[in-house]
PDB file of C-alpha atoms in Angstrom:
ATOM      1  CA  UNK A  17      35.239  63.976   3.397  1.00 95.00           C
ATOM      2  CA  UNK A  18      32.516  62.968   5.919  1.00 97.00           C
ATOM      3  CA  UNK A  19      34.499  60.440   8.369  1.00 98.00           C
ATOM      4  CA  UNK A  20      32.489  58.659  11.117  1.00 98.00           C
ATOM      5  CA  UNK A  21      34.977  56.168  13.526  1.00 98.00           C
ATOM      6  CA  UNK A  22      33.272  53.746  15.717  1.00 98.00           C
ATOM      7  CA  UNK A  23      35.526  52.596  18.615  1.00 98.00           C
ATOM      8  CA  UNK A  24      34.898  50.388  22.043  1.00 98.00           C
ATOM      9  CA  UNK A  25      33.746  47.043  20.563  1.00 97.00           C
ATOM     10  CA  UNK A  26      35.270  44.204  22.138  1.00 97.00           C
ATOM     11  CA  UNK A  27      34.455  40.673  24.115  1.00 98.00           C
ATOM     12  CA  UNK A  28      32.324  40.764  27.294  1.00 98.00           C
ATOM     13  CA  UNK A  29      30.531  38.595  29.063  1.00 98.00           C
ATOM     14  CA  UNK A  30      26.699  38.423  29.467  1.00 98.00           C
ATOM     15  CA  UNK A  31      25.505  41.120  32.332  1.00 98.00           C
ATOM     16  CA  UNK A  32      28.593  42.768  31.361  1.00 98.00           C
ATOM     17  CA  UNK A  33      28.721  46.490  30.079  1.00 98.00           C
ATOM     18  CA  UNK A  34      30.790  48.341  26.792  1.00 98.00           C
ATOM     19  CA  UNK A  35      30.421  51.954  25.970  1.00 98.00           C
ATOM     20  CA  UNK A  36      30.639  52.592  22.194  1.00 98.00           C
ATOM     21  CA  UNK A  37      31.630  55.642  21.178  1.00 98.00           C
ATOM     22  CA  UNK A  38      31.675  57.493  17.794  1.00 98.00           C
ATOM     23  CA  UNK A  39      34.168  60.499  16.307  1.00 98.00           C
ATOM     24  CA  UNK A  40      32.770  62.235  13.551  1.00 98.00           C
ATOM     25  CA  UNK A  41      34.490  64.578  11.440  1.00 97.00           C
ATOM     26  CA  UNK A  42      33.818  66.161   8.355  1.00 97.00           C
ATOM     27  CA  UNK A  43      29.974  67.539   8.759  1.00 96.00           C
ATOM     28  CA  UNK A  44      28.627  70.141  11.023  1.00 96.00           C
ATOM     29  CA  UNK A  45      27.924  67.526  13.705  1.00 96.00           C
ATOM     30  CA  UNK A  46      25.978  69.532  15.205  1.00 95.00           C
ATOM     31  CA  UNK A  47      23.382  70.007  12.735  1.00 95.00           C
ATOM     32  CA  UNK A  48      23.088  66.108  12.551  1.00 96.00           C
ATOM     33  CA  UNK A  49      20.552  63.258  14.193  1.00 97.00           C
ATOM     34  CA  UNK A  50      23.078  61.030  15.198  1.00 98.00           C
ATOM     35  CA  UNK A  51      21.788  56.692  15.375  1.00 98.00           C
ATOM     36  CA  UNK A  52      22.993  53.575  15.883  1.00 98.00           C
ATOM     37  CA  UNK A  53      22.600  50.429  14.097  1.00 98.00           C
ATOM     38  CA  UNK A  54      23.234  46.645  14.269  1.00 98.00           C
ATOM     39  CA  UNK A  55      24.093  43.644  12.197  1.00 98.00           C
ATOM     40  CA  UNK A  56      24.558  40.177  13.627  1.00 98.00           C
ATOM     41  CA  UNK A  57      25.857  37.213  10.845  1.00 96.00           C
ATOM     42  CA  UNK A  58      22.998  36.206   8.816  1.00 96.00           C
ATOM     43  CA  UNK A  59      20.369  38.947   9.698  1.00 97.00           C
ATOM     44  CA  UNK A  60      19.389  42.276   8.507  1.00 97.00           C
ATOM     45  CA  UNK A  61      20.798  45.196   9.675  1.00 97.00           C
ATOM     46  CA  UNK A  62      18.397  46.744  12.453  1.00 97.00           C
ATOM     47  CA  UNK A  63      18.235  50.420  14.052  1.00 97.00           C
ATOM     48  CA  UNK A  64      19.361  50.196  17.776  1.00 98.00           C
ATOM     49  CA  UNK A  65      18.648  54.222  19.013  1.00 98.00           C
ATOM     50  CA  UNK A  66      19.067  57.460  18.084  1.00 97.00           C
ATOM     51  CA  UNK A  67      19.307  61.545  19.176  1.00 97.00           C
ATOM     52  CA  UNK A  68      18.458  64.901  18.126  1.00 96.00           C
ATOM     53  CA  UNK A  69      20.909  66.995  16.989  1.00 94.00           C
ATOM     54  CA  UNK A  70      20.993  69.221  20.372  1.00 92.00           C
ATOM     55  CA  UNK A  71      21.046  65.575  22.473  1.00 89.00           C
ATOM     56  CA  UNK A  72      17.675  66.464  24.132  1.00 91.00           C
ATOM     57  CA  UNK A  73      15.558  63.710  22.412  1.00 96.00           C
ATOM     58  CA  UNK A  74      16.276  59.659  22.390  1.00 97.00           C
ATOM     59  CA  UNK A  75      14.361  56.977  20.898  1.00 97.00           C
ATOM     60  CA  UNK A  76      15.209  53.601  21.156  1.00 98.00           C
ATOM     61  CA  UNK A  77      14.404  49.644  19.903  1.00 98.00           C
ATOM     62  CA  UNK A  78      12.480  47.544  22.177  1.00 98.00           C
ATOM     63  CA  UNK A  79      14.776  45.373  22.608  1.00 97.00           C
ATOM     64  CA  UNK A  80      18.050  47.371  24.013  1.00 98.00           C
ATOM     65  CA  UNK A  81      15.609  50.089  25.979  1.00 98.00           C
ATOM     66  CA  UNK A  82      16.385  50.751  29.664  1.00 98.00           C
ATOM     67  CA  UNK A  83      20.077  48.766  29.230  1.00 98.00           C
ATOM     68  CA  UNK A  84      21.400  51.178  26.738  1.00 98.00           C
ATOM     69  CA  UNK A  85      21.553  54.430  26.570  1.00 98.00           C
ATOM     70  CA  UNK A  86      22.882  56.919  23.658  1.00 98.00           C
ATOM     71  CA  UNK A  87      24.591  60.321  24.104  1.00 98.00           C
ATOM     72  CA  UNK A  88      26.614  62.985  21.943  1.00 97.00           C
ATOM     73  CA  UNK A  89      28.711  65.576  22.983  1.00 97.00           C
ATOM     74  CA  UNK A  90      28.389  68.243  20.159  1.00 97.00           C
ATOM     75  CA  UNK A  91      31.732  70.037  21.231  1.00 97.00           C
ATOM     76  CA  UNK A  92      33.808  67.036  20.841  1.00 97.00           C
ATOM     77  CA  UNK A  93      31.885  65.755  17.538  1.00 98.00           C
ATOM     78  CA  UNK A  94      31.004  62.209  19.481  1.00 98.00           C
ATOM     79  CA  UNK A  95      28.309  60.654  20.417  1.00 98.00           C
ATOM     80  CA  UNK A  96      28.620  57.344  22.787  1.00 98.00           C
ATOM     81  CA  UNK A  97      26.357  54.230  23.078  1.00 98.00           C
ATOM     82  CA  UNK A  98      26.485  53.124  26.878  1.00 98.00           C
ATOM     83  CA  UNK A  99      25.348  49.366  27.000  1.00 98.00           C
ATOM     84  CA  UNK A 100      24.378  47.832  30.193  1.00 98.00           C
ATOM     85  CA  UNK A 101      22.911  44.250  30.880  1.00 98.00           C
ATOM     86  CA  UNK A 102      24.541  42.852  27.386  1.00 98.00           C
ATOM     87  CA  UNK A 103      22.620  39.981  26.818  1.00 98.00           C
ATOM     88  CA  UNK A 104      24.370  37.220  24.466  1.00 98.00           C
ATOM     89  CA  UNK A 105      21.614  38.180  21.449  1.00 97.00           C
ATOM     90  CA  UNK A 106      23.398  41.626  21.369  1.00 98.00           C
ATOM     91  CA  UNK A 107      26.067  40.039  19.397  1.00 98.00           C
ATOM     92  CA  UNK A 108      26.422  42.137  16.576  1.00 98.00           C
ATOM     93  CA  UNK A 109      28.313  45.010  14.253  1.00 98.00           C
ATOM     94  CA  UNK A 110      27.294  48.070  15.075  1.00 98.00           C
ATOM     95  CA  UNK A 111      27.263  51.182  13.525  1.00 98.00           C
ATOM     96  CA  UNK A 112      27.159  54.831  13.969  1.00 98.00           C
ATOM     97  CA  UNK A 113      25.283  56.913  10.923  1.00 98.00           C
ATOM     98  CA  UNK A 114      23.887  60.768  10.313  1.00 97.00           C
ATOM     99  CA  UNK A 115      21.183  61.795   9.680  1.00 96.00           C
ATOM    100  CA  UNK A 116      19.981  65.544   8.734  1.00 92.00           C
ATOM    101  CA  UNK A 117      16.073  64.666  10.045  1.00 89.00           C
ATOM    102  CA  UNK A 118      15.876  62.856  12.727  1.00 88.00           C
ATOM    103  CA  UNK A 119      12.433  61.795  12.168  1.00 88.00           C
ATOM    104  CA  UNK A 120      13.868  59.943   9.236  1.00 85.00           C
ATOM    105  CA  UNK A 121      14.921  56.699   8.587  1.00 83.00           C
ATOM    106  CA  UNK A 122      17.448  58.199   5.792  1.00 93.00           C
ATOM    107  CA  UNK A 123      21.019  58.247   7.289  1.00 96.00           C
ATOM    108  CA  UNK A 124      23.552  59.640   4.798  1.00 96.00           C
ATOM    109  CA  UNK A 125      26.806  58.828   6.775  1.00 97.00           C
ATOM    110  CA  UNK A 126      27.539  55.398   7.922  1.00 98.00           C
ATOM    111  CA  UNK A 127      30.911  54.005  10.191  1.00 98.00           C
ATOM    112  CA  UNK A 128      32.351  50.591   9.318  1.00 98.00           C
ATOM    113  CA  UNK A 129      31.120  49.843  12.539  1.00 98.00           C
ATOM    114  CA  UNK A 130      33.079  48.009  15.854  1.00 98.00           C
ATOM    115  CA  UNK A 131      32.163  44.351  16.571  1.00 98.00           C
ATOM    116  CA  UNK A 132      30.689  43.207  19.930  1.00 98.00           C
ATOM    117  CA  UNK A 133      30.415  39.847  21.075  1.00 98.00           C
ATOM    118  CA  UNK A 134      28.533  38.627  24.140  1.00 98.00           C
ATOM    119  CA  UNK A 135      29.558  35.697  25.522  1.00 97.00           C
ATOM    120  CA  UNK A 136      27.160  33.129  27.712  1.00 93.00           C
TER     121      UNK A 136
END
């Protein structure tokens, strides 16, 4: 069966940096959008950034652009989130999902996610 493993979460401090990464196994990875999501305690899950299937096209929220950056590596069936400038607000689950269209907002495979915290 599909398998998605987050891995990487962990305790930093604010300004800090954590790279999330994401083994998928299971699905033709490559023929995938691959995203990542976000839940903090007592709010809605929100979409954080995702990738095209070949890599060659990101998009991400307003709120994490130009501190994080997402990347996949279709040979090893991972893709990473690289997060720079963690602000205390980017306290939160997060999740890796697939998705067969990336224009989408359908993801059919979901992680149980890795939990960041941000400290002040």
């Amino acid at each position: 069966q599909v398998q998605l493993v987050e891995s990487g979460g962990g305790l930093v401090q604010a300004g800090g940096s954590l790279r999330l990464s994401c083994a998928a196994s299971g699905l033709t990875f490559s023929r995938y959008a691959m995203g990542w999501f976000r839940q903090a305690i007592g709010k809605e899950r929100e979409f954080v950034a995702k990738v095209t299937w070949s890599g060659g096209i990101t998009y991400y929220a307003d709120s994490v652009k130009g501190r994080f950056t997402i990347s996949r590596d279709n040979a090893k069936n991972t893709v990473c989130l690289q997060m720079n400038s963690l602000k205390p607000e980017d306290t939160a689950i997060y999740y890796c999902a697939a998705a067969l269209n990336y224009d989408s907002n359908y993801f059919r495979f979901w992680g149980a996610g890795t939990q960041v915290t941000v400290s002040s």
